GROMACS .gro file of C-alpha atoms in nm:
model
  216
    1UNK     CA    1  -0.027   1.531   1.433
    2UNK     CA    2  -0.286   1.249   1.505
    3UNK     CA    3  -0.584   1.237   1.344
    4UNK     CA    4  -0.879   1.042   1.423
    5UNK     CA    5  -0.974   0.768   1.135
    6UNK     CA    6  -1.289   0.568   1.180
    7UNK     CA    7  -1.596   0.717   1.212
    8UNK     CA    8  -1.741   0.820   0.848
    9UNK     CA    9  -1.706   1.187   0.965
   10UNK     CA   10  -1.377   1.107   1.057
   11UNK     CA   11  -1.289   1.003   0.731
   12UNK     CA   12  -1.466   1.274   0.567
   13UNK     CA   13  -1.266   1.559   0.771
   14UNK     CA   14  -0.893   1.329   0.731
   15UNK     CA   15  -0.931   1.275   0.385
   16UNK     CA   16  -0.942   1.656   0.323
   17UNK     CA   17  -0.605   1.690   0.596
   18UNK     CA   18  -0.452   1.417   0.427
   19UNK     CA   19  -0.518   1.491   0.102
   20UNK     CA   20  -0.310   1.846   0.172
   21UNK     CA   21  -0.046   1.709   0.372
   22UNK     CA   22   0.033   1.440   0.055
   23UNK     CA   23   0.022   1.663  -0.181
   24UNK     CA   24   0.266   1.877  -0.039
   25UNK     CA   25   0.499   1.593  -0.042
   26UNK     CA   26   0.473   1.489   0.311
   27UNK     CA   27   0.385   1.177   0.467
   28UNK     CA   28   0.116   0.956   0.651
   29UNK     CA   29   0.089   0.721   0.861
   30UNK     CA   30  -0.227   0.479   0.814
   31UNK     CA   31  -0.422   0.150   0.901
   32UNK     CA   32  -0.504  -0.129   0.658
   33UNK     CA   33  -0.693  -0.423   0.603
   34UNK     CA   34  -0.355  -0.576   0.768
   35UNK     CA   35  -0.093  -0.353   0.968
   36UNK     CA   36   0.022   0.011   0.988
   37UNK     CA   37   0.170   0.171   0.708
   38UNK     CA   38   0.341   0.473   0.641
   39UNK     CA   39   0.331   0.592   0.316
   40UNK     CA   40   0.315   0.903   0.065
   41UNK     CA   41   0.202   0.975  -0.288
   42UNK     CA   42   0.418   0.806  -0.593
   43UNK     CA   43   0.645   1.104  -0.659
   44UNK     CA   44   1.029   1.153  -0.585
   45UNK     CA   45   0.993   1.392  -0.313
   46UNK     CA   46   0.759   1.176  -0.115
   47UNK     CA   47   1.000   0.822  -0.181
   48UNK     CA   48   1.303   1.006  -0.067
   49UNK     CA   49   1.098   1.135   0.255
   50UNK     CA   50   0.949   0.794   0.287
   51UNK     CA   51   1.290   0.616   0.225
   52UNK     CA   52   1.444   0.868   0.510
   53UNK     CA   53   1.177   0.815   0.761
   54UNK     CA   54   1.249   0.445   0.768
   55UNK     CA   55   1.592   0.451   0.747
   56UNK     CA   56   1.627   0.235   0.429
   57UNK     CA   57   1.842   0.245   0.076
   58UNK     CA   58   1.651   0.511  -0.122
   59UNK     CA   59   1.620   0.304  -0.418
   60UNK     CA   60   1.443  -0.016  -0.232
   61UNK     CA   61   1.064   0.013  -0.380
   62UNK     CA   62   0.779   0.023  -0.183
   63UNK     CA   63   0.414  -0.109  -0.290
   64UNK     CA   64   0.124   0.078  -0.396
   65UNK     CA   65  -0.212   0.080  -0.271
   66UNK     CA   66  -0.482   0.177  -0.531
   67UNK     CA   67  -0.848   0.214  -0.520
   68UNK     CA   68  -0.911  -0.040  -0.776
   69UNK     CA   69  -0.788  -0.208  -1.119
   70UNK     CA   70  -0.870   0.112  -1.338
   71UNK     CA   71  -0.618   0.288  -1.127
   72UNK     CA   72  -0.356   0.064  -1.198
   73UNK     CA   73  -0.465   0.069  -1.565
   74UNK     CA   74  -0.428   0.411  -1.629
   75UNK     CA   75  -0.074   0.377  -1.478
   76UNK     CA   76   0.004   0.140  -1.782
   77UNK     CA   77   0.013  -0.165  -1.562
   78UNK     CA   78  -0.058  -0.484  -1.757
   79UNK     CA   79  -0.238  -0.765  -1.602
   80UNK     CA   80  -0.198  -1.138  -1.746
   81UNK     CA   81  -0.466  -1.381  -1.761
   82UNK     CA   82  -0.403  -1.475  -1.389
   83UNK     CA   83  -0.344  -1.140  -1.259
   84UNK     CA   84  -0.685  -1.027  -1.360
   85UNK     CA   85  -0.835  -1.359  -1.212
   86UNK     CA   86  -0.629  -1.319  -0.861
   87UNK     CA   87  -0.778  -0.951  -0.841
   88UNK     CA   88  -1.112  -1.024  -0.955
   89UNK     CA   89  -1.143  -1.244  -0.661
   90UNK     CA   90  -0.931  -1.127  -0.376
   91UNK     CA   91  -0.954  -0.745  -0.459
   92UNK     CA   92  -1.036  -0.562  -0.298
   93UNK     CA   93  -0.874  -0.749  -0.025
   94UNK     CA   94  -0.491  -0.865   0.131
   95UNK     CA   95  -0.312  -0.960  -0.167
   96UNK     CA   96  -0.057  -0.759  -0.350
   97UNK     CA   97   0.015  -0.801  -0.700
   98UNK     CA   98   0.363  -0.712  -0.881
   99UNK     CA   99   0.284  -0.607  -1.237
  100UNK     CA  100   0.474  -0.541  -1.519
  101UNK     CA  101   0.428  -0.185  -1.704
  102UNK     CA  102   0.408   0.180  -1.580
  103UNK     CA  103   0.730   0.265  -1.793
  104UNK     CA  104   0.615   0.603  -1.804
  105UNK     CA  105   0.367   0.645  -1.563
  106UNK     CA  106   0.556   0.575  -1.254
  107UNK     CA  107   0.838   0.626  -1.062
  108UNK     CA  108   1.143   0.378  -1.187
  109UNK     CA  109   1.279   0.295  -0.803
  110UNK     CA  110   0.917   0.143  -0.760
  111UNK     CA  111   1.009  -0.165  -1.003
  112UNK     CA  112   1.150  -0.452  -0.794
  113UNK     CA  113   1.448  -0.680  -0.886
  114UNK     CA  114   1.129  -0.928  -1.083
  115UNK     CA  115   1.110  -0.582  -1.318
  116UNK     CA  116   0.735  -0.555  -1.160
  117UNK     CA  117   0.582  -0.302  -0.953
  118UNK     CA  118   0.376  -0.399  -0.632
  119UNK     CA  119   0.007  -0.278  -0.635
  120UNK     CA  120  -0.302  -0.368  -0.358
  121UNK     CA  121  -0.677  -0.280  -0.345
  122UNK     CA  122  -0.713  -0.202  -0.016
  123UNK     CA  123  -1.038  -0.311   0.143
  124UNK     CA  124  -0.974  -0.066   0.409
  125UNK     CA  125  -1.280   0.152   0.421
  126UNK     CA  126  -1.140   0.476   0.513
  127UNK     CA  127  -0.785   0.419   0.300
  128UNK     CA  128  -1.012   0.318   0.033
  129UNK     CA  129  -1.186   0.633   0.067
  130UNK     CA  130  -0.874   0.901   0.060
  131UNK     CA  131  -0.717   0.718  -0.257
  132UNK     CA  132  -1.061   0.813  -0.426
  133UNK     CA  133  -1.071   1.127  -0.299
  134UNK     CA  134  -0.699   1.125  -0.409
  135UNK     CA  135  -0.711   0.968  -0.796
  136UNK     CA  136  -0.389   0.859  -0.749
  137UNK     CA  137  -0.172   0.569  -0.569
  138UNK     CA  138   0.017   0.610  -0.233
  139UNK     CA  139   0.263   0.401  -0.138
  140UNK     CA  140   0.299   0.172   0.118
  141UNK     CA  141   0.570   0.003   0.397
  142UNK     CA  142   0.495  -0.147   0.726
  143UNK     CA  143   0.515   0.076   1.005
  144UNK     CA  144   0.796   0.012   1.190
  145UNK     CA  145   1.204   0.033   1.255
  146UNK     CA  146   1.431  -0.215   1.029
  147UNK     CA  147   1.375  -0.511   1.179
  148UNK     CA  148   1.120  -0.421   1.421
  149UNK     CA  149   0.734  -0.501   1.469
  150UNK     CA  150   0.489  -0.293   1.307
  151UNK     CA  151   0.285  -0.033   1.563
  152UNK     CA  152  -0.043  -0.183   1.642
  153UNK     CA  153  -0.178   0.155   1.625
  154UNK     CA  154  -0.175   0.542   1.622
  155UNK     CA  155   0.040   0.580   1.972
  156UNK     CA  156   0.313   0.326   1.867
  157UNK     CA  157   0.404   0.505   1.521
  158UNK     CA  158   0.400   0.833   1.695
  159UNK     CA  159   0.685   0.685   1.917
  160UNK     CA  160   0.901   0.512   1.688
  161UNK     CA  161   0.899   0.817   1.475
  162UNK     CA  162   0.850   1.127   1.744
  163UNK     CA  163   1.087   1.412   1.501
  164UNK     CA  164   0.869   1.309   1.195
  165UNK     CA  165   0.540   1.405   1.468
  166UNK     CA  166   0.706   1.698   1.581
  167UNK     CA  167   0.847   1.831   1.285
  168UNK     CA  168   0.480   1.826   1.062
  169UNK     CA  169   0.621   1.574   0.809
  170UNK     CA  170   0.439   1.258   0.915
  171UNK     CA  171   0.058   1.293   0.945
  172UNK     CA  172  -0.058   0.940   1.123
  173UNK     CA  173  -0.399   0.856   1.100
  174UNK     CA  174  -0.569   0.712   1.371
  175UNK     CA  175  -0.784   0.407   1.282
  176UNK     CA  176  -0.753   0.195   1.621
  177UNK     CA  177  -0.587  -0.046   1.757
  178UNK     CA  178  -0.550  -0.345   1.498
  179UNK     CA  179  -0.490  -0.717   1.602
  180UNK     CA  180  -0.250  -0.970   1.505
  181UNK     CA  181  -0.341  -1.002   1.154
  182UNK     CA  182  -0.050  -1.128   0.865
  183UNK     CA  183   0.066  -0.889   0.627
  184UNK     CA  184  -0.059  -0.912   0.235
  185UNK     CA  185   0.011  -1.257   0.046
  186UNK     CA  186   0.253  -1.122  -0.252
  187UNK     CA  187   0.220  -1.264  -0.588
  188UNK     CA  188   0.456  -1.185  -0.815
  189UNK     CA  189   0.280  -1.164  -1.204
  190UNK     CA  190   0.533  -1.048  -1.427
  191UNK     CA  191   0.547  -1.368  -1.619
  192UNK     CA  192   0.301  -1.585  -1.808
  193UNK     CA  193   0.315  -1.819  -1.486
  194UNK     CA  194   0.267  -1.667  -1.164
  195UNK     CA  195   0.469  -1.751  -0.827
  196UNK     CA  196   0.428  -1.651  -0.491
  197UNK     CA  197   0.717  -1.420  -0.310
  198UNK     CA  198   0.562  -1.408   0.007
  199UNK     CA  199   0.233  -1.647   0.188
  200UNK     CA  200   0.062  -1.386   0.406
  201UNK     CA  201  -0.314  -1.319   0.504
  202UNK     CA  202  -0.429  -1.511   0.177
  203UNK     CA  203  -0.276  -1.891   0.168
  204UNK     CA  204  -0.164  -2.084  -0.136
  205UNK     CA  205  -0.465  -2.326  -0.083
  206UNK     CA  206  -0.672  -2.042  -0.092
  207UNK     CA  207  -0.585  -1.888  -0.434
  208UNK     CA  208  -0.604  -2.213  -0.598
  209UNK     CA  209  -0.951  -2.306  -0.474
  210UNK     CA  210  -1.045  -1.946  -0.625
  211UNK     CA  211  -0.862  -1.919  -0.939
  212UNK     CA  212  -0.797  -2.301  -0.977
  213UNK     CA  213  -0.495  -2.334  -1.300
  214UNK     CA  214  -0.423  -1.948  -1.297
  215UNK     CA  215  -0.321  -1.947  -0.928
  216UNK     CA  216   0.039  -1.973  -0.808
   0.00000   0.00000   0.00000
């Protein structure tokens, strides 16, 4: 199913759909500040669907998005000095943190090979809505085959993934047509000195005019 994703009534009727279909342990497929993603809520059952759809190793962690630092918090993610000064000025925005923490709180397959967990504030009005509505993190992965672009839009994910469509496991949400925009800068934070794992819509320059010594 496709469901239409801008308009604030639009939102307003999705998030309710969505909001279902998630917590049934199913999955979505959604814009962002940056490119498609497909995603699902932070729970076994939706990382194994997630991890099936996409045709990658189950235990390969995906990001989070969140609808702000207190969501993180309550997860038991710790933010150093320069974590809270990276989201304090790029949150909510395109740059992903990795955090230590959430022993207990989340899902171990979400902690990368740095022993962090991947978190962004989305700045996308309508995402930023449903993980409100929500109270809880859903993950996040480009949309796309291994290897492949990521759909510019609604159409394109319902054609790389048609089964997922026609089966009622992938909701995609429709939120236009997005342009050529980088994915997320990536900052990995799980030590006292922070370094970047990958440049994207937020350059180095950028972070260091901000956040001057704290930056990567």
């Amino acid at each position: 199913m496709i469901v239409p994703f801008e308009t604030d009534a639009q939102i307003d009727a999705a998030i309710v759909v969505a909001s279902n279909h998630l917590r049934a342990g199913r999955l979505i497929g959604y814009p962002t500040e940056t490119v498609y993603g497909l995603g699902s809520l932070a729970t076994d059952v939706g990382l194994d669907g997630l991890a099936r759809l996409k045709g990658r190793p189950p235990r390969k962690p995906f990001l989070l998005l969140i609808s702000g630092r207190a969501m993180a918090e309550r997860a038991d993610l710790i933010f150093s000095p320069s974590a809270k000064a990276l989201a304090d000025a790029f949150w909510p925005g395109p740059l992903t943190l990795v955090l230590p923490g959430g022993d207990d709180k989340l899902p171990a397959r979400l902690r990368g090979a740095e022993g962090g967990i991947a978190v962004r504030h989305t700045s996308h009005r309508g995402m930023a809505r449903l993980l409100t509505a929500l109270d809880e993190p859903v993950t996040s992965t480009s949309a796309n085959r291994p290897g492949g672009p990521a759909a510019p839009g609604a159409g394109k994910i319902a054609e790389l993934f048609p089964a997922a469509v026609a089966d009622g496991s992938l909701l995609i949400l429709d939120g236009g047509v997005l342009g050529n925009v980088p994915p997320s800068t990536l900052v990995d934070c799980t030590s006292a000195v922070p370094t970047i794992i990958r440049e994207g819509a937020i350059p180095r320059a950028e972070l260091r005019r901000a956040v001057g010594r704290l930056a990567p």
